[in-house]
Coordinates of C-alpha atoms in Angstrom, one line a residue:
X1 CA 60.8 48.1 -9.3
X2 CA 57.7 46.2 -8.3
X3 CA 55.5 44.7 -11.0
X4 CA 51.8 44.8 -10.5
X5 CA 49.6 41.7 -11.4
X6 CA 46.6 43.1 -13.3
X7 CA 45.0 39.7 -14.1
X8 CA 41.4 39.1 -12.9
X9 CA 40.1 35.9 -11.3
X10 CA 38.0 33.6 -13.5
X11 CA 34.3 34.2 -12.5
X12 CA 32.5 31.3 -10.9
X13 CA 29.6 30.2 -13.0
X14 CA 26.3 29.8 -11.2
X15 CA 24.7 26.3 -11.3
X16 CA 21.8 25.9 -13.7
X17 CA 19.1 24.8 -11.3
X18 CA 15.8 24.9 -13.2
X19 CA 16.2 21.5 -14.9
X20 CA 16.8 19.9 -11.5
X21 CA 13.7 21.5 -10.0
X22 CA 11.6 20.5 -13.1
X23 CA 12.8 16.8 -12.9
X24 CA 12.1 16.6 -9.2
X25 CA 8.5 17.9 -9.8
X26 CA 8.1 15.4 -12.6
X27 CA 9.2 12.6 -10.2
X28 CA 6.4 13.6 -7.8
X29 CA 3.8 13.9 -10.6
X30 CA 4.7 10.5 -12.1
X31 CA 4.3 8.8 -8.7
X32 CA 1.2 10.6 -7.4
X33 CA -0.9 11.6 -10.4
X34 CA -2.1 8.1 -11.5
X35 CA -3.1 7.3 -7.9
X36 CA -5.0 10.5 -7.5
X37 CA -7.0 9.8 -10.7
X38 CA -7.5 6.1 -9.8
X39 CA -5.9 5.0 -13.1
X40 CA -5.2 1.3 -13.2
X41 CA -4.1 0.7 -16.8
X42 CA -0.9 -1.4 -16.8
X43 CA 0.9 1.2 -18.9
X44 CA -0.1 4.0 -16.5
X45 CA 1.0 2.0 -13.5
X46 CA 4.3 1.3 -15.2
X47 CA 4.9 5.1 -15.5
X48 CA 4.0 5.4 -11.8
X49 CA 6.3 2.6 -10.7
X50 CA 9.3 3.3 -12.9
X51 CA 8.8 7.0 -14.0
X52 CA 10.4 8.5 -10.9
X53 CA 13.5 6.3 -11.3
X54 CA 13.8 7.4 -14.9
X55 CA 13.5 11.0 -13.9
X56 CA 16.2 10.4 -11.3
X57 CA 18.6 9.0 -13.9
X58 CA 17.9 12.1 -16.0
X59 CA 18.5 14.3 -13.0
X60 CA 21.9 12.7 -12.3
X61 CA 23.1 12.3 -15.9
X62 CA 21.1 14.7 -18.0
X63 CA 21.3 17.6 -15.6
X64 CA 24.2 17.2 -13.1
X65 CA 26.7 15.5 -15.4
X66 CA 25.8 17.2 -18.7
X67 CA 24.3 20.6 -18.1
X68 CA 24.5 21.7 -14.5
X69 CA 27.5 24.1 -15.1
X70 CA 29.3 22.6 -12.0
X71 CA 33.0 22.1 -12.1
X72 CA 33.9 18.8 -13.9
X73 CA 35.5 17.5 -10.8
X74 CA 32.3 18.1 -8.8
X75 CA 30.2 16.5 -11.6
X76 CA 32.3 13.3 -11.5
X77 CA 32.3 13.2 -7.7
X78 CA 28.5 13.6 -7.7
X79 CA 27.8 10.9 -10.3
X80 CA 30.2 8.4 -8.8
X81 CA 29.1 9.2 -5.2
X82 CA 25.4 8.7 -5.9
X83 CA 26.1 5.6 -8.0
X84 CA 28.2 4.2 -5.2
X85 CA 25.5 4.9 -2.6
X86 CA 22.9 3.2 -4.8
X87 CA 25.0 0.1 -5.1
X88 CA 25.7 -0.1 -1.4
X89 CA 22.0 0.5 -0.6
X90 CA 21.1 -2.4 -2.9
X91 CA 23.4 -4.7 -1.0
X92 CA 22.1 -3.6 2.3
X93 CA 18.4 -3.5 1.4
X94 CA 16.0 -5.8 3.2
X95 CA 15.0 -8.7 1.0
X96 CA 11.4 -7.5 1.0
X97 CA 12.5 -4.3 -0.8
X98 CA 14.2 -6.1 -3.7
X99 CA 13.7 -5.5 -6.5
X100 CA 10.4 -3.6 -6.7
X101 CA 10.8 -1.4 -3.6
X102 CA 14.4 -0.6 -4.4
X103 CA 13.5 0.6 -7.9
X104 CA 10.3 2.4 -6.9
X105 CA 11.6 4.1 -3.8
X106 CA 15.3 3.9 -2.9
X107 CA 16.6 4.8 -6.3
X108 CA 14.3 7.8 -6.9
X109 CA 14.6 9.1 -3.4
X110 CA 18.3 8.8 -3.3
X111 CA 18.7 10.7 -6.6
X112 CA 16.0 13.3 -5.8
X113 CA 17.7 13.9 -2.4
X114 CA 20.9 14.6 -4.2
X115 CA 19.2 17.2 -6.5
X116 CA 17.3 18.8 -3.6
X117 CA 20.5 19.0 -1.6
X118 CA 22.4 20.7 -4.4
X119 CA 19.6 23.1 -5.2
X120 CA 19.1 24.0 -1.5
X121 CA 22.8 24.5 -0.9
X122 CA 23.0 26.7 -4.0
X123 CA 20.0 28.9 -3.0
X124 CA 21.1 29.5 0.6
X125 CA 24.8 29.4 -0.1
X126 CA 25.6 26.8 2.6
X127 CA 28.5 24.5 2.0
X128 CA 29.7 23.0 -1.2
X129 CA 26.6 21.9 -3.2
X130 CA 28.0 18.6 -4.3
X131 CA 28.8 17.5 -0.8
X132 CA 25.5 18.7 0.6
X133 CA 23.8 16.7 -2.2
X134 CA 25.7 13.6 -1.4
X135 CA 24.9 13.9 2.3
X136 CA 21.2 14.2 1.5
X137 CA 21.4 11.2 -0.8
X138 CA 23.1 9.2 1.9
X139 CA 20.3 10.0 4.4
X140 CA 17.7 9.0 1.8
X141 CA 19.3 5.7 0.9
X142 CA 19.9 5.1 4.6
X143 CA 16.2 5.4 5.3
X144 CA 15.2 2.9 2.7
X145 CA 17.8 0.5 4.0
X146 CA 16.3 0.8 7.5
X147 CA 12.8 -0.3 6.4
X148 CA 11.1 -3.4 5.0
X149 CA 8.1 -3.7 2.8
X150 CA 4.9 -5.3 4.4
X151 CA 3.3 -5.5 1.0
X152 CA 0.7 -3.2 -0.6
X153 CA -3.1 -2.8 -0.4
X154 CA -5.5 -3.1 -3.3
X155 CA -4.6 0.4 -4.4
X156 CA -0.9 -0.4 -4.5
X157 CA -0.3 1.8 -1.5
X158 CA 2.6 0.2 0.3
X159 CA 3.0 -0.6 4.0
X160 CA 6.4 -0.3 5.7
X161 CA 8.0 -1.2 9.0
X162 CA 11.4 -0.8 10.5
X163 CA 13.3 -3.9 9.5
X164 CA 14.4 -4.7 13.0
X165 CA 10.8 -5.0 14.2
X166 CA 9.4 -8.6 14.1
X167 CA 7.0 -9.4 11.3
X168 CA 3.5 -10.7 12.0
X169 CA 4.7 -14.1 10.7
X170 CA 7.7 -14.0 13.1
X171 CA 5.4 -13.1 16.0
X172 CA 3.1 -16.0 15.0
X173 CA 6.0 -18.5 14.8
X174 CA 7.1 -17.5 18.3
X175 CA 3.6 -18.0 19.6
X176 CA 3.3 -21.3 17.6
X177 CA 6.3 -22.7 19.4
X178 CA 4.4 -22.5 22.7
X179 CA 1.3 -24.2 21.4
X180 CA 2.7 -27.8 21.3
X181 CA 0.1 -30.3 22.3
X182 CA 0.6 -33.1 24.7
X183 CA -0.1 -36.6 23.3
X184 CA -3.3 -37.0 25.3
X185 CA -4.6 -33.6 24.1
X186 CA -3.9 -34.5 20.4
X187 CA -5.7 -37.8 20.7
X188 CA -8.8 -36.0 22.2
X189 CA -8.7 -33.5 19.3
X190 CA -8.6 -36.3 16.7
X191 CA -11.5 -38.1 18.3
X192 CA -13.5 -34.9 18.0
X193 CA -12.5 -34.5 14.3
X194 CA -13.4 -38.0 13.4
X195 CA -17.1 -37.4 14.1
X196 CA -17.6 -35.0 11.1
X197 CA -19.3 -36.4 8.0
X198 CA -20.8 -33.4 6.2
X199 CA -19.4 -30.1 4.9
X200 CA -21.6 -27.1 5.2
X201 CA -19.1 -24.9 3.3
X202 CA -16.9 -27.4 1.4
X203 CA -14.5 -25.0 -0.2
X204 CA -13.8 -21.8 -2.0
X205 CA -17.0 -19.5 -2.0
X206 CA -19.3 -22.3 -0.9
X207 CA -21.1 -25.3 -2.5
X208 CA -21.5 -23.7 -5.9
X209 CA -18.6 -21.2 -5.7
X210 CA -21.1 -18.3 -5.8
X211 CA -20.9 -16.9 -2.2
X212 CA -24.6 -17.4 -1.7
X213 CA -26.2 -18.5 1.6
X214 CA -29.8 -19.6 1.3
X215 CA -32.5 -19.5 4.0
X216 CA -30.6 -17.0 6.2
X217 CA -31.4 -13.5 7.4
X218 CA -29.2 -11.4 9.7
X219 CA -30.9 -9.4 12.5
X220 CA -29.6 -5.9 11.8
X221 CA -30.2 -4.3 15.2
X222 CA -26.5 -4.4 16.1
X223 CA -26.8 -1.6 18.6
X224 CA -28.9 -3.8 20.8
X225 CA -27.5 -7.2 19.8
X226 CA -24.0 -6.7 18.2
X227 CA -21.9 -9.6 16.8
X228 CA -20.3 -11.5 19.6
X229 CA -16.7 -12.5 19.3
X230 CA -16.2 -16.2 20.0
X231 CA -12.4 -16.4 19.6
X232 CA -9.5 -14.8 17.9
X233 CA -6.0 -16.3 17.2
X234 CA -2.9 -15.4 15.2
X235 CA -2.4 -17.4 12.0
X236 CA 0.3 -17.8 9.4
X237 CA 0.2 -15.6 6.3
X238 CA -1.9 -16.7 3.3
X239 CA -4.8 -15.5 1.3
X240 CA -6.8 -18.7 1.6
X241 CA -10.3 -18.8 2.9
X242 CA -11.9 -21.6 5.0
X243 CA -13.6 -24.9 4.2
X244 CA -16.1 -25.7 7.0
X245 CA -17.2 -29.3 7.9
X246 CA -19.1 -29.7 11.2
X247 CA -16.9 -28.3 14.0
X248 CA -13.8 -28.1 11.8
X249 CA -12.2 -25.2 9.9
X250 CA -9.7 -26.1 7.2
X251 CA -7.3 -23.5 5.7
X252 CA -3.8 -23.0 4.4
X253 CA -0.9 -20.9 5.8
X254 CA 2.8 -20.2 5.7
X255 CA 4.9 -21.3 8.7
X256 CA 8.4 -20.1 8.1
X257 CA 10.0 -22.3 5.4
X258 CA 7.0 -24.7 5.5
X259 CA 3.6 -24.4 3.9
X260 CA 0.9 -25.9 6.0
X261 CA -2.6 -27.2 5.7
X262 CA -4.3 -26.7 9.0
X263 CA -7.5 -27.9 10.8
X264 CA -9.0 -25.8 13.6
X265 CA -11.8 -26.4 16.1
X266 CA -14.6 -24.1 15.0
X267 CA -15.8 -23.7 18.6
X268 CA -12.5 -22.5 20.1
X269 CA -10.1 -21.8 17.2
X270 CA -7.7 -24.3 18.7
X271 CA -5.5 -26.2 16.3
X272 CA -6.5 -29.9 15.8
X273 CA -3.9 -30.9 13.3
X274 CA -1.4 -29.4 10.8
X275 CA 0.3 -31.0 7.8
X276 CA 3.3 -29.0 6.8
X277 CA 5.8 -29.6 4.0
X278 CA 8.9 -27.7 2.7
X279 CA 7.7 -24.9 0.5
X280 CA 7.7 -21.1 0.7
X281 CA 6.3 -18.7 -1.9
X282 CA 6.8 -15.0 -1.4
X283 CA 6.5 -11.9 -3.6
X284 CA 6.6 -8.2 -2.9
X285 CA 2.9 -7.3 -3.6
X286 CA 1.0 -9.9 -1.5
X287 CA 3.7 -11.4 0.6
X288 CA 4.2 -15.0 1.7
X289 CA 1.9 -17.9 1.7
X290 CA -0.6 -20.0 -0.2
X291 CA -3.4 -18.4 -2.2
X292 CA -5.9 -21.3 -2.7
X293 CA -8.5 -22.7 -0.4
X294 CA -8.9 -26.4 0.7
X295 CA -11.7 -28.4 -0.9
X296 CA -13.5 -30.9 1.3
X297 CA -15.0 -34.0 -0.4
X298 CA -16.2 -37.3 1.3
X299 CA -13.8 -37.0 4.2
X300 CA -10.8 -35.9 2.0
X301 CA -9.2 -32.5 1.6
X302 CA -7.7 -31.4 -1.7
X303 CA -5.2 -28.5 -1.5
X304 CA -3.0 -26.6 -3.9
X305 CA 0.0 -24.6 -2.5
X306 CA 1.4 -21.5 -4.1
X307 CA 4.5 -23.3 -5.5
X308 CA 2.3 -26.0 -7.0
X309 CA 2.1 -28.8 -4.4
X310 CA -1.3 -30.6 -4.9
X311 CA -2.3 -32.9 -2.1
X312 CA -5.0 -35.3 -1.0
X313 CA -5.3 -35.4 2.8
X314 CA -7.4 -37.4 5.2
X315 CA -9.6 -34.7 6.7
X316 CA -10.0 -36.4 10.1
X317 CA -6.2 -36.9 10.8
X318 CA -4.3 -34.7 8.5
X319 CA -2.4 -37.7 7.0
X320 CA -1.3 -37.2 3.4
X321 CA -2.7 -39.7 0.9
X322 CA -1.0 -38.6 -2.3
X323 CA 0.9 -35.6 -3.6
X324 CA 1.6 -34.1 -7.1
X325 CA 3.8 -31.2 -8.2
X326 CA 2.3 -28.9 -10.9
X327 CA 5.8 -27.6 -11.7
X328 CA 6.7 -31.0 -13.0
X329 CA 3.3 -32.0 -14.4
X330 CA 2.9 -28.8 -16.3
X331 CA 6.6 -28.1 -17.0
X332 CA 6.4 -24.5 -15.7
X333 CA 7.4 -22.2 -12.9
X334 CA 4.8 -20.7 -10.6
X335 CA 3.1 -17.6 -12.0
X336 CA 3.9 -14.2 -10.7
X337 CA 1.7 -14.4 -7.7
X338 CA 1.8 -18.2 -7.3
X339 CA -0.5 -21.0 -8.2
X340 CA -3.8 -19.8 -6.8
X341 CA -6.5 -22.2 -8.0
X342 CA -8.7 -23.9 -5.4
X343 CA -9.2 -27.5 -6.4
X344 CA -12.5 -28.5 -7.9
X345 CA -13.9 -32.0 -7.4
X346 CA -16.1 -33.3 -10.2
X347 CA -17.2 -37.0 -10.0
X348 CA -14.0 -38.9 -9.5
X349 CA -11.4 -36.3 -10.6
X350 CA -9.8 -33.2 -9.0
X351 CA -9.2 -30.2 -11.3
X352 CA -6.7 -27.4 -11.0
X353 CA -5.4 -24.8 -13.3
X354 CA -1.7 -25.2 -14.1
X355 CA -1.2 -23.0 -17.2
X356 CA 1.3 -25.3 -18.9
X357 CA 1.9 -25.3 -22.7
X358 CA -0.2 -27.4 -25.1
X359 CA -2.8 -29.4 -23.3
X360 CA -1.3 -28.9 -19.8
X361 CA -3.5 -25.9 -19.0
X362 CA -6.1 -27.6 -16.8
X363 CA -5.1 -30.8 -15.1
X364 CA -7.5 -33.5 -13.8
X365 CA -6.3 -36.1 -11.3
X366 CA -7.9 -39.3 -10.1
X367 CA -9.3 -38.5 -6.7
X368 CA -8.2 -41.8 -5.2
X369 CA -4.8 -42.4 -6.7
X370 CA -3.5 -38.9 -7.8
X371 CA -2.8 -40.3 -11.3
X372 CA -3.4 -37.8 -14.1
X373 CA -6.8 -38.6 -15.6
X374 CA -6.8 -36.0 -18.4
X375 CA -5.5 -32.5 -19.3
X376 CA -6.8 -29.7 -21.4
X377 CA -5.5 -26.5 -23.1
X378 CA -6.0 -23.2 -21.3
X379 CA -4.4 -19.8 -20.9
X380 CA -1.1 -19.6 -19.1
X381 CA -1.9 -16.9 -16.7
X382 CA -4.8 -16.7 -14.3
X383 CA -5.6 -16.7 -10.6
X384 CA -9.2 -17.9 -11.0
X385 CA -10.3 -21.4 -10.2
X386 CA -12.1 -24.1 -12.3
X387 CA -15.9 -23.5 -12.0
X388 CA -18.6 -26.2 -12.5
X389 CA -21.8 -24.9 -14.0
X390 CA -25.1 -26.0 -15.7
X391 CA -25.8 -24.3 -19.0
X392 CA -28.7 -25.2 -21.2
X393 CA -29.0 -28.6 -19.6
X394 CA -25.4 -29.5 -19.9
X395 CA -22.5 -29.5 -17.4
X396 CA -19.3 -27.6 -18.1
X397 CA -16.1 -26.7 -16.3
X398 CA -15.4 -23.0 -17.0
X399 CA -11.9 -21.7 -16.8
X400 CA -11.3 -17.9 -17.1
X401 CA -7.8 -17.1 -18.1
X402 CA -5.7 -14.4 -19.8
X403 CA -6.9 -15.6 -23.2
X404 CA -10.6 -15.6 -22.4
X405 CA -13.1 -18.2 -21.2
X406 CA -12.9 -21.9 -22.0
X407 CA -15.6 -24.5 -21.3
X408 CA -14.5 -28.1 -20.8
X409 CA -16.4 -31.4 -20.8
X410 CA -15.8 -32.6 -17.2
X411 CA -15.8 -36.2 -18.2
X412 CA -12.7 -36.1 -20.5
X413 CA -11.5 -32.5 -20.7
X414 CA -12.5 -31.9 -24.3
X415 CA -13.1 -28.3 -25.2
X416 CA -16.8 -27.7 -25.7
X417 CA -16.6 -24.0 -26.7
X418 CA -14.5 -20.9 -26.1
X419 CA -14.9 -17.2 -25.9
X420 CA -11.7 -15.3 -26.8
X421 CA -11.0 -12.2 -24.8
X422 CA -7.3 -11.9 -24.5
X423 CA -5.5 -9.4 -22.3
X424 CA -2.0 -8.7 -21.0
X425 CA -2.9 -8.3 -17.4
X426 CA -4.3 -10.8 -14.9
X427 CA -7.7 -12.3 -14.1
X428 CA -8.7 -13.5 -10.7
X429 CA -12.5 -13.6 -10.2
X430 CA -14.8 -16.5 -11.0
X431 CA -17.1 -16.5 -14.0
X432 CA -20.7 -15.8 -12.9
X433 CA -23.6 -17.6 -14.6
X434 CA -27.1 -15.9 -14.5
X435 CA -30.3 -16.6 -16.3
X436 CA -30.3 -19.7 -18.5
X437 CA -27.4 -18.9 -20.8
X438 CA -25.5 -15.7 -19.7
X439 CA -22.1 -15.5 -18.2
X440 CA -20.1 -12.5 -16.7
X441 CA -16.4 -12.3 -17.2
X442 CA -14.8 -9.9 -14.8
X443 CA -11.4 -8.2 -15.2
X444 CA -9.6 -5.7 -13.1
X445 CA -7.2 -3.0 -14.2
X446 CA -9.0 -1.0 -16.8
X447 CA -10.6 -3.8 -18.9
X448 CA -13.9 -4.0 -17.1
X449 CA -16.6 -6.8 -17.3
X450 CA -18.1 -8.6 -20.2
X451 CA -21.5 -10.3 -20.5
X452 CA -21.7 -13.1 -23.0
X453 CA -24.7 -15.3 -24.2
X454 CA -24.4 -19.0 -25.0
X455 CA -26.5 -19.9 -28.1
X456 CA -27.3 -23.4 -29.4
X457 CA -26.3 -23.8 -33.0
X458 CA -27.2 -27.4 -34.0
X459 CA -24.9 -29.6 -32.0
X460 CA -22.6 -26.7 -31.3
X461 CA -22.7 -23.9 -28.7
X462 CA -21.7 -20.4 -29.8
X463 CA -20.9 -17.3 -27.7
X464 CA -22.0 -13.8 -28.5
X465 CA -21.0 -10.6 -26.7
X466 CA -23.9 -8.9 -25.1
X467 CA -22.1 -6.0 -23.6
X468 CA -18.6 -4.9 -22.3
X469 CA -18.5 -2.1 -19.8
X470 CA -16.0 -0.5 -17.5
X471 CA -18.7 0.2 -15.0
X472 CA -17.4 -2.5 -12.7
X473 CA -13.7 -3.6 -12.7
X474 CA -13.1 -6.4 -10.1
X475 CA -9.5 -7.1 -9.1
X476 CA -9.8 -10.1 -6.9
X477 CA -13.2 -9.3 -5.5
X478 CA -15.8 -11.7 -6.6
X479 CA -19.3 -10.2 -7.2
X480 CA -22.8 -11.6 -6.6
X481 CA -26.0 -11.4 -8.7
X482 CA -29.5 -10.9 -7.3
X483 CA -32.8 -10.1 -9.0
X484 CA -31.3 -8.6 -12.2
X485 CA -28.5 -6.7 -10.6
X486 CA -24.9 -7.2 -9.9
X487 CA -23.3 -6.1 -6.6
X488 CA -19.5 -6.0 -6.2
X489 CA -16.3 -3.9 -6.2
X490 CA -15.3 -1.5 -8.8
X491 CA -11.7 -1.5 -7.7
X492 CA -12.0 -0.2 -4.1
X493 CA -15.5 1.2 -4.2
X494 CA -18.7 -0.9 -3.9
X495 CA -21.1 -0.7 -6.9
X496 CA -24.3 -2.0 -8.4
X497 CA -24.9 -2.5 -12.1
X498 CA -27.8 -3.6 -14.3
X499 CA -27.1 -7.1 -15.5
X500 CA -29.2 -6.6 -18.7
X501 CA -27.3 -3.5 -19.9
X502 CA -24.1 -3.3 -17.8
X503 CA -25.1 0.3 -16.9
X504 CA -24.0 1.3 -13.4
X505 CA -26.8 2.1 -10.9
X506 CA -24.6 3.5 -8.2
X507 CA -21.1 3.5 -6.9
X508 CA -20.6 4.3 -3.3
X509 CA -18.9 2.8 -0.2
X510 CA -15.1 3.0 -0.1
X511 CA -14.6 -0.5 1.4
X512 CA -11.2 -1.1 -0.2
X513 CA -10.7 -4.4 -2.0
X514 CA -12.9 -6.5 0.1
X515 CA -15.3 -9.4 -0.4
X516 CA -19.1 -9.9 -0.4
X517 CA -21.6 -12.7 0.5
X518 CA -25.2 -12.8 -0.7
X519 CA -28.2 -13.8 1.5
X520 CA -30.8 -13.9 -1.3
X521 CA -33.8 -14.8 0.8
X522 CA -33.2 -11.8 3.0
X523 CA -32.1 -9.4 0.3
X524 CA -28.9 -8.8 2.2
X525 CA -25.2 -8.5 1.4
X526 CA -22.5 -9.3 4.0
X527 CA -19.4 -7.3 3.0
X528 CA -15.9 -7.7 4.5
X529 CA -13.9 -4.6 3.9
X530 CA -10.2 -4.6 3.1
X531 CA -9.8 -3.0 6.6
X532 CA -11.5 -5.9 8.3
X533 CA -14.9 -4.4 9.0
X534 CA -18.1 -6.4 8.6
X535 CA -21.0 -4.5 6.9
X536 CA -24.6 -5.6 6.2
X537 CA -26.1 -4.0 3.1
X538 CA -29.6 -4.1 1.6
X539 CA -29.7 -5.4 -2.0
X540 CA -31.1 -2.1 -3.3
X541 CA -30.5 -1.1 -7.0
X542 CA -31.5 2.5 -6.2
X543 CA -28.9 3.4 -3.6
X544 CA -26.3 2.1 -1.2
X545 CA -28.2 1.1 1.9
X546 CA -26.1 0.3 5.0
X547 CA -27.9 -1.7 7.6
X548 CA -25.2 -2.5 10.2
X549 CA -21.4 -2.6 10.6
X550 CA -18.9 -3.9 13.1
X551 CA -15.1 -4.2 13.2
X552 CA -13.9 -7.8 13.0
X553 CA -10.2 -8.1 11.9
X554 CA -7.1 -6.0 12.2
X555 CA -4.9 -5.5 9.1
X556 CA -5.2 -6.0 5.4
X557 CA -8.1 -8.4 4.6
X558 CA -8.3 -9.9 1.2
X559 CA -9.5 -13.3 2.2
X560 CA -13.1 -14.5 1.5
X561 CA -15.1 -14.7 4.7
X562 CA -17.5 -17.5 5.4
X563 CA -21.0 -17.5 7.0
X564 CA -22.2 -20.9 8.3
X565 CA -25.4 -20.9 10.4
X566 CA -25.1 -17.9 12.7
X567 CA -21.3 -17.8 12.6
X568 CA -18.9 -15.7 10.5
X569 CA -15.4 -17.1 10.1
X570 CA -12.9 -14.6 8.9
X571 CA -9.1 -14.4 8.4
X572 CA -6.4 -12.5 6.8
X573 CA -2.6 -12.8 6.7
X574 CA -2.2 -12.2 10.4
X575 CA -5.2 -13.4 12.4
X576 CA -8.4 -15.3 12.3
X577 CA -11.6 -14.8 14.3
X578 CA -15.1 -16.2 14.7
X579 CA -18.2 -14.1 15.4
X580 CA -21.7 -15.1 16.3
X581 CA -24.3 -13.0 14.5
X582 CA -27.8 -12.3 15.6
X583 CA -30.1 -14.1 13.1
X584 CA -33.8 -13.8 12.3
X585 CA -35.5 -17.1 13.2
X586 CA -37.9 -18.2 10.4

């Protein structure tokens, strides 16, 4: 007698998919939403950077492991599989992707791909969802292992290349190997260099560090007489500008594992000399290379490298005279984006910001010997440079840092007065003095700009806040003042504000995070956009008035450009170029 089995099979439970779909949508929102709104608050940026990774963890653990309804074997396989792929991807990632790119992109993409694969396989009933998810995760992690980061622009939009393609620096180093001069050529170059005695543009932002060029006017009929390219050459990465003395250009750059101070012929762009030394600074946002600009003074160059190497160099030969190390003198490591101050020469001392504890904030060195002359307290975090100004008949060195503005007596470093304005983020731009007693303090992110007034109170000077406005928020884009108005960058858009009130007059011109020069006698502005385009504007508080424009450089351009005579010298992290501009003869 046959028995009949009346048992029924256990029904297969459908996967709960909606939490996965919700978390994937949240990952996209966390990444894209702050950028669409132009939000720059550090807390918001943290959500944009790390929010997708957190959602990815919730996707893997909160949904798949805890509440997906998948078989427990599949849950364990999925979690261990994605975790294993993440670990392997971390080991195989290009150095430029670690740790920021790995956390921002590889981890979220790998986890999101797993969720998308599982959801997709479940909806169309193709294959086993856990294996489809792992395959999708493998592809995602594999993509991020195949690329490298080329840094980000001023809006934190990243640039990527395949990791097997040579970098701009590698291409430059290959070219550099073919540039070796013969002894006779080097001697001829040095003879040319030795003739120079004056510096038309002695360092960062010009004579007074204000980006102003007097007695100059650009002929704006560029359709008839466009700027003429004189030369163009590859250069090592750095965010340095130029110092210009006669027919020489001085700058700084990274050359492999060596930092270099370099001198170029202003007429041809040919290298005259290079002083290199073992040092390499790199970080994921801005990449490799020095940040400061050489300072020329009486035939000497003073330079500060990104890892803190301060040097005095003979400008005619490139021979080192003395060297100091800020890491030792200030007992600190380089800040997040490297030591960035351009040295300031006042009388017989050379000043730099070091940001050490106690009185090791600003360091002053004897110009001839390199001995420490004095030191003064300052904030520990800034990418601004010491700034010499005249206020109410007295000289001060201003230092804008994370804790506010400090005014030092240049003779001994004693603190004359301070204005407290602390912040968690960074400050980069120079303080701007206008009128007899007013100073602008610029801050990027969402802090904005503050105007303060300096008042005489007996033998003391006091500061009072005039206004603080978010109408202009400069990141690393110094602004200029002209006839009662300020012209500069509000993040990536050019703007004009009333200096008396801080009220914005207009905001227009998406030039990225570029730089601007002022030609006050001609009521002109010479803008270099982040994309490397040169634009002439009229100083017009009523509207943005574009007079002429011409492409100059290729690639991301954060460096300050220079105008000397009728020549513009410009560079970025990949190339440098010189252009002759048509000028109005007065």
